Short mmCIF file of C-alpha atoms in Angstrom, two decimals:
data_model
loop_
_atom_site.label_atom_id
_atom_site.label_comp_id
_atom_site.label_asym_id
_atom_site.label_seq_id
_atom_site.Cartn_x
_atom_site.Cartn_y
_atom_site.Cartn_z
CA MET P 1 59.15 155.60 144.76
CA ASP P 2 58.63 158.92 146.58
CA GLU P 3 55.03 159.97 145.88
CA TYR P 4 56.22 163.54 145.26
CA MET P 5 58.25 162.36 142.26
CA LYS P 6 55.07 162.06 140.19
CA ASN P 7 53.71 165.45 141.20
CA ILE P 8 54.67 169.10 140.71
CA LYS P 9 58.13 170.27 141.71
CA ILE P 10 58.95 173.96 141.97
CA TYR P 11 62.48 175.34 142.24
CA THR P 12 62.71 178.96 143.38
CA ASP P 13 65.41 181.52 144.02
CA GLY P 14 65.78 185.21 144.76
CA SER P 15 68.74 187.48 144.07
CA PHE P 16 68.97 190.65 146.16
CA LYS P 17 71.21 193.71 145.99
CA LYS P 18 70.70 197.39 146.81
CA ASN P 19 66.92 197.27 147.36
CA LYS P 20 66.29 195.42 144.10
CA ALA P 21 65.54 191.75 143.72
CA GLY P 22 65.38 189.37 140.81
CA ILE P 23 63.24 186.27 141.33
CA SER P 24 62.87 183.09 139.36
CA PHE P 25 60.97 179.83 139.54
CA LEU P 26 61.04 176.58 137.62
CA ILE P 27 57.93 174.39 137.50
CA ILE P 28 58.39 170.73 136.62
CA ASN P 29 55.07 168.96 136.11
CA PRO P 30 55.46 165.39 134.79
CA GLY P 31 53.93 165.01 131.32
CA LYS P 32 54.04 168.76 130.65
CA ASN P 33 56.66 171.21 129.40
CA LYS P 34 58.94 172.80 131.96
CA ILE P 35 57.96 176.36 132.82
CA LEU P 36 60.46 178.98 133.91
CA GLY P 37 59.37 182.39 135.14
CA TYR P 38 61.35 185.45 136.19
CA THR P 39 60.78 189.09 137.09
CA ASN P 40 62.16 191.76 139.43
CA LEU P 41 60.80 193.98 142.18
CA LYS P 42 61.84 196.26 145.00
CA CYS P 43 62.95 194.60 148.23
CA LYS P 44 64.67 195.56 151.46
CA LYS P 45 65.94 192.15 152.55
CA ASN P 46 67.16 188.97 150.91
CA ILE P 47 64.48 186.86 152.64
CA GLN P 48 61.82 189.01 150.96
CA ALA P 49 63.21 188.03 147.57
CA GLU P 50 63.22 184.33 148.49
CA LEU P 51 59.64 184.50 149.75
CA GLN P 52 58.46 186.51 146.74
CA ALA P 53 59.92 183.89 144.39
CA ILE P 54 57.71 181.23 145.97
CA ILE P 55 54.70 183.58 146.17
CA HIS P 56 54.97 184.36 142.45
CA ALA P 57 55.34 180.68 141.57
CA LEU P 58 52.23 179.65 143.49
CA GLN P 59 50.35 182.71 142.26
CA TYR P 60 51.23 181.75 138.69
CA LEU P 61 49.96 178.21 139.23
CA LEU P 62 46.65 179.47 140.54
CA ASN P 63 46.42 182.20 137.90
CA ILE P 64 46.68 179.79 134.97
CA ASP P 65 44.22 177.49 136.73
CA MET P 66 46.56 174.54 136.50
CA SER P 67 44.75 171.46 137.80
CA LEU P 68 46.05 170.96 141.33
CA GLU P 69 43.40 168.47 142.41
CA ASN P 70 45.08 165.48 144.05
CA LYS P 71 48.43 166.93 143.01
CA LYS P 72 51.14 167.30 145.60
CA ILE P 73 53.69 170.07 145.30
CA GLU P 74 57.28 170.19 146.46
CA VAL P 75 58.82 173.64 146.76
CA VAL P 76 62.61 173.50 146.61
CA THR P 77 64.47 176.53 147.99
CA ASP P 78 67.94 177.31 149.28
CA GLU P 79 66.52 179.31 152.21
CA ILE P 80 66.44 176.97 155.23
CA SER P 81 64.26 179.28 157.37
CA ILE P 82 61.40 178.92 154.84
CA VAL P 83 61.71 175.15 154.94
CA GLU P 84 61.66 175.14 158.74
CA VAL P 85 58.64 177.43 159.08
CA PHE P 86 56.44 175.53 156.65
CA SER P 87 57.64 172.05 157.59
CA SER P 88 56.73 172.72 161.22
CA GLN P 89 53.63 174.75 160.23
CA LYS P 90 54.84 177.49 162.54
CA TYR P 91 52.65 179.95 160.66
CA LYS P 92 49.65 178.36 162.42
CA ILE P 93 51.09 179.50 165.74
CA TRP P 94 51.43 182.98 164.24
CA ASP P 95 47.78 182.74 163.13
CA SER P 96 46.72 181.99 166.70
CA CYS P 97 48.40 185.15 168.04
CA GLN P 98 47.20 187.29 165.12
CA TRP P 99 50.77 187.60 163.87
CA LYS P 100 51.54 189.99 166.75
CA LYS P 101 54.02 190.03 169.57
CA GLU P 102 52.86 191.04 173.03
CA ASN P 103 53.94 194.62 172.29
CA GLY P 104 51.65 194.69 169.24
CA GLY P 105 54.41 194.53 166.64
CA ALA P 106 54.56 191.96 163.85
CA VAL P 107 55.67 188.54 165.03
CA ILE P 108 58.48 188.30 162.45
CA LYS P 109 60.38 190.55 160.06
CA CYS P 110 58.99 190.66 156.52
CA ALA P 111 55.66 189.55 158.00
CA ARG P 112 53.78 190.65 154.88
CA GLU P 113 55.55 188.10 152.68
CA TRP P 114 55.36 185.33 155.30
CA PHE P 115 51.63 186.00 155.75
CA ILE P 116 50.84 186.05 152.01
CA LEU P 117 52.77 182.83 151.44
CA SER P 118 51.01 181.13 154.35
CA CYS P 119 47.63 182.16 152.89
CA LEU P 120 48.55 180.77 149.46
CA VAL P 121 49.72 177.52 151.06
CA LYS P 122 46.43 177.20 152.93
CA LYS P 123 44.52 178.09 149.75
CA ILE P 124 46.11 175.20 147.87
CA GLY P 125 46.10 172.93 150.92
CA ASP P 126 48.90 172.77 153.46
CA MET P 127 48.81 168.97 153.38
CA LEU P 128 49.51 169.05 149.63
CA ILE P 129 52.67 171.14 149.82
CA ARG P 130 56.03 170.34 151.31
CA PHE P 131 59.18 172.45 151.38
CA SER P 132 62.70 171.11 150.99
CA LYS P 133 66.23 172.53 150.97
CA THR P 134 68.19 172.36 147.75
CA SER P 135 71.94 172.17 147.26
CA LYS P 136 74.17 174.41 145.18
CA ASP P 137 75.12 171.39 143.09
CA ASP P 138 71.52 170.77 141.99
CA SER P 139 71.36 171.56 138.27
CA GLN P 140 67.77 172.87 138.49
CA ASN P 141 68.76 175.19 141.33
CA LYS P 142 71.58 176.54 139.16
CA VAL P 143 69.02 177.39 136.46
CA VAL P 144 66.74 179.46 138.75
CA HIS P 145 69.76 181.04 140.44
CA GLY P 146 71.08 182.20 137.09
CA PHE P 147 67.75 183.65 135.95
CA ALA P 148 67.19 185.37 139.30
CA ASN P 149 70.53 187.15 138.90
CA TYR P 150 69.67 187.98 135.30
CA ALA P 151 66.26 189.40 136.26
CA ARG P 152 67.75 191.58 139.00
CA LYS P 153 70.01 193.33 136.49
CA LEU P 154 67.17 194.20 134.12
CA GLN P 155 65.29 197.48 134.21
CA PHE P 156 62.27 197.21 136.46
CA CYS P 157 59.63 194.95 134.99
CA LYS P 158 55.99 195.95 134.98
CA LYS P 159 54.28 195.15 138.28
CA ASN P 160 52.53 191.75 138.40
CA SER P 161 54.16 190.69 135.11
CA ILE P 162 56.27 187.55 134.77
CA HIS P 163 58.42 186.58 131.81
CA ILE P 164 57.57 182.97 130.98
CA MET P 165 59.84 180.55 129.16
CA GLU P 166 59.12 176.96 128.23
CA ALA P 167 61.15 173.85 127.42
CA LYS P 168 60.31 170.39 126.20
CA ASN P 169 62.14 167.62 128.02
CA ASP P 170 65.85 168.56 128.11
CA GLU P 171 65.70 171.11 125.29
CA ASP P 172 66.68 174.75 125.80
CA PHE P 173 64.16 177.21 127.21
CA VAL P 174 62.50 179.50 124.70
CA PHE P 175 60.53 182.65 125.43
CA LYS P 176 56.77 182.08 125.47
CA GLU P 177 54.99 185.16 126.83
CA ILE P 178 54.75 187.85 129.49
CA VAL P 179 51.93 187.01 131.88
CA ASN P 180 50.02 189.38 134.11
CA ILE P 181 49.35 187.37 137.27
CA SER P 182 46.89 189.84 138.77
CA GLY P 183 43.85 188.38 137.03
CA ASN P 184 42.88 185.72 139.58
CA ARG P 185 40.21 187.20 141.87
CA GLU P 186 40.74 184.72 144.71
CA VAL P 187 44.50 185.21 144.69
CA ASN P 188 44.06 188.98 144.64
CA GLU P 189 41.83 188.74 147.69
CA ILE P 190 44.65 186.92 149.46
CA LEU P 191 47.28 189.43 148.37
CA ASN P 192 45.10 192.34 149.47
CA MET P 193 43.95 190.88 152.78
CA LYS P 194 44.28 193.18 155.75
CA ARG P 195 47.35 192.18 157.70
CA PRO P 196 46.37 190.75 161.11
CA TRP P 197 49.09 192.62 162.98
CA LYS P 198 47.70 195.87 161.60
CA SER P 199 44.06 195.08 162.36
CA ASN P 200 41.96 197.28 164.61
CA LYS P 201 42.04 195.89 168.12
CA ASN P 202 38.46 197.10 168.51
CA ASN P 203 37.26 194.66 165.87
CA ALA P 204 34.41 193.21 167.92
CA ASP P 205 33.70 190.40 165.48
CA PHE P 206 36.94 188.73 166.50
CA LYS P 207 38.17 189.87 169.91
CA TRP P 208 36.49 191.40 172.92
CA TYR P 209 39.52 192.39 174.96
CA ILE P 210 40.80 195.94 174.41
CA GLU P 211 44.09 196.74 176.06
CA GLY P 212 43.81 199.69 178.39
CA GLN P 213 40.02 199.42 178.72
CA HIS P 214 40.02 196.25 180.81
CA GLU P 215 41.93 195.68 184.01
CA ILE P 216 43.80 192.39 184.06
CA VAL P 217 44.21 190.29 187.19
CA TYR P 218 45.84 186.87 187.47
CA ILE P 219 43.70 184.18 189.10
CA ASP P 220 44.50 180.59 190.06
CA THR P 221 42.70 178.20 187.71
CA HIS P 222 41.61 176.13 190.75
CA ASP P 223 39.51 179.11 191.85
CA ILE P 224 37.61 179.35 188.55
CA ILE P 225 34.44 177.25 188.39
CA ILE P 226 32.25 176.38 185.39
CA THR P 227 28.65 177.09 186.41
CA GLU P 228 26.69 178.42 183.44
CA GLU P 229 24.60 176.04 181.35
CA ILE P 230 26.08 177.32 178.08
CA HIS P 231 29.46 175.94 179.17
CA LEU P 232 28.15 172.80 180.88
CA ASN P 233 26.11 171.85 177.80
CA CYS P 234 28.88 172.66 175.32
CA ASN P 235 29.39 169.62 173.05
CA SER P 236 32.25 170.88 170.86
CA LEU P 237 35.28 173.08 171.34
CA ASN P 238 37.70 174.54 168.79
CA PHE P 239 41.18 174.68 170.27
CA GLY P 240 42.93 175.50 166.98
CA THR P 241 46.65 175.86 167.73
CA LEU P 242 46.05 176.89 171.33
CA PHE P 243 47.50 173.61 172.65
CA ARG P 244 50.77 174.06 170.80
CA THR P 245 51.08 177.71 171.77
CA ALA P 246 50.41 176.92 175.45
CA ALA P 247 52.83 174.00 175.44
CA GLU P 248 55.62 176.17 174.01
CA SER P 249 55.03 179.31 176.06
CA GLN P 250 53.58 177.76 179.24
CA GLU P 251 51.20 180.67 179.53
CA ILE P 252 47.79 181.89 178.42
CA SER P 253 48.28 185.26 176.74
CA TYR P 254 44.69 186.26 175.91
CA PRO P 255 42.48 186.82 178.99
CA ILE P 256 39.32 185.05 180.04
CA ALA P 257 36.39 186.74 181.74
CA VAL P 258 35.13 185.66 185.17
CA LYS P 259 32.40 186.66 187.62
CA PRO P 260 33.04 186.82 191.40
CA LEU P 261 31.17 184.22 193.47
CA GLY P 262 32.57 185.11 196.88
CA ASN P 263 34.98 183.18 199.10
CA GLY P 264 37.73 183.76 196.57
CA LYS P 265 35.96 181.77 193.83
CA TYR P 266 34.95 182.90 190.33
CA ALA P 267 32.52 181.64 187.70
CA LEU P 268 33.70 181.38 184.13
CA VAL P 269 31.98 183.86 181.80
CA VAL P 270 33.94 183.50 178.51
CA GLY P 271 37.11 181.64 177.59
CA ILE P 272 36.36 177.97 178.25
CA THR P 273 39.01 176.69 175.78
CA ARG P 274 41.70 178.81 177.39
CA LEU P 275 40.67 177.70 180.88
CA ILE P 276 40.68 174.02 179.89
CA THR P 277 44.02 174.44 178.12
CA ALA P 278 45.54 176.06 181.21
CA LYS P 279 44.33 173.21 183.41
CA LEU P 280 45.60 170.54 180.99
CA PHE P 281 49.07 172.09 180.79
CA ASN P 282 49.24 172.88 184.53
CA ILE P 283 49.37 176.63 183.92
CA GLN P 284 48.30 177.79 187.36
CA MET P 285 47.71 181.51 186.91
CA VAL P 286 45.73 182.94 183.99
CA PRO P 287 44.97 186.56 183.00
CA CYS P 288 41.37 187.48 183.77
CA VAL P 289 38.95 190.35 183.34
CA ILE P 290 36.42 190.52 186.18
CA THR P 291 32.83 191.27 185.23
CA HIS P 292 29.41 191.03 186.85
CA PHE P 293 27.74 189.99 183.59
CA THR P 294 26.57 186.51 182.64
CA ASN P 295 27.94 184.97 179.46
CA GLU P 296 25.01 186.24 177.35
CA GLU P 297 25.13 189.72 178.86
CA PHE P 298 28.89 189.91 178.44
CA LEU P 299 28.77 188.95 174.78
CA LYS P 300 26.06 191.53 174.06
CA GLN P 301 27.95 194.19 175.98
CA ASN P 302 31.15 193.57 174.06
CA LEU P 303 29.47 193.08 170.68
CA VAL P 304 31.05 189.74 169.88
CA ASN P 305 29.52 186.68 168.38
CA ALA P 306 28.65 183.79 170.64
CA GLY P 307 31.45 181.65 169.24
CA GLU P 308 34.01 183.77 171.05
CA ASN P 309 33.02 182.29 174.40
CA ASN P 310 34.95 179.21 173.34
#
């Protein structure tokens, strides 16, 4: 038997028309009553409604403090792009590039909803959640589809409020309560997080490179040598999703810093993971900022923590 059959299953749907969306979710937790929630909100695109339906469902689960320990969750949606993004964990690639394109814009349309949902997934545990595509013939999908349409046609509901209905086994749903889902502090912190693509590029705690203030040159990785003890004695590296990003793009987008040695050679100052990644994936030319500082001097000058050198 599929292990997900004995865990939580969530059906979601969004209905969008003329900047207004109705959203609905159905939570089936074996041994408990079925829970159906619906509300409406302003939207500009259909995908926003679909994402918000899942966001509200997960937010509701966390808000009522339902025991999710060792519980796996299957989110069933009719939006294939959501299934593809979370099945492939593409949001981790977006994390690695700070959810920004090279021109500084958001990496995807409706980035706010994608980002919030990715944070909720990581909060619960991305290994505990899977996403699957439903069919129009699925009876549970018909239920959430109907309530999403119904919610869209209502007058605007109070923000953060969800109408909750409940059903035992195969009985009809009956109204239970209106829940304010804004009471969970941890979830609110996620919902109110500063969006990475809008973050200040001068945030020294995270990045040292400031576009326009550093000249970029491209240097052959064969000409970059590791000489400083801090790199030679390094016993752990955090590559994150750098490998996947490099494999897909065949380039290193964020620069490393190097110090001239003469004879066309350079010593690595910061960026050992990016240099190693470039060498492993045969990326010959990498963007570099040339400095005359050592690693320690460079980090102090640019006000970053020592972990950034990796």
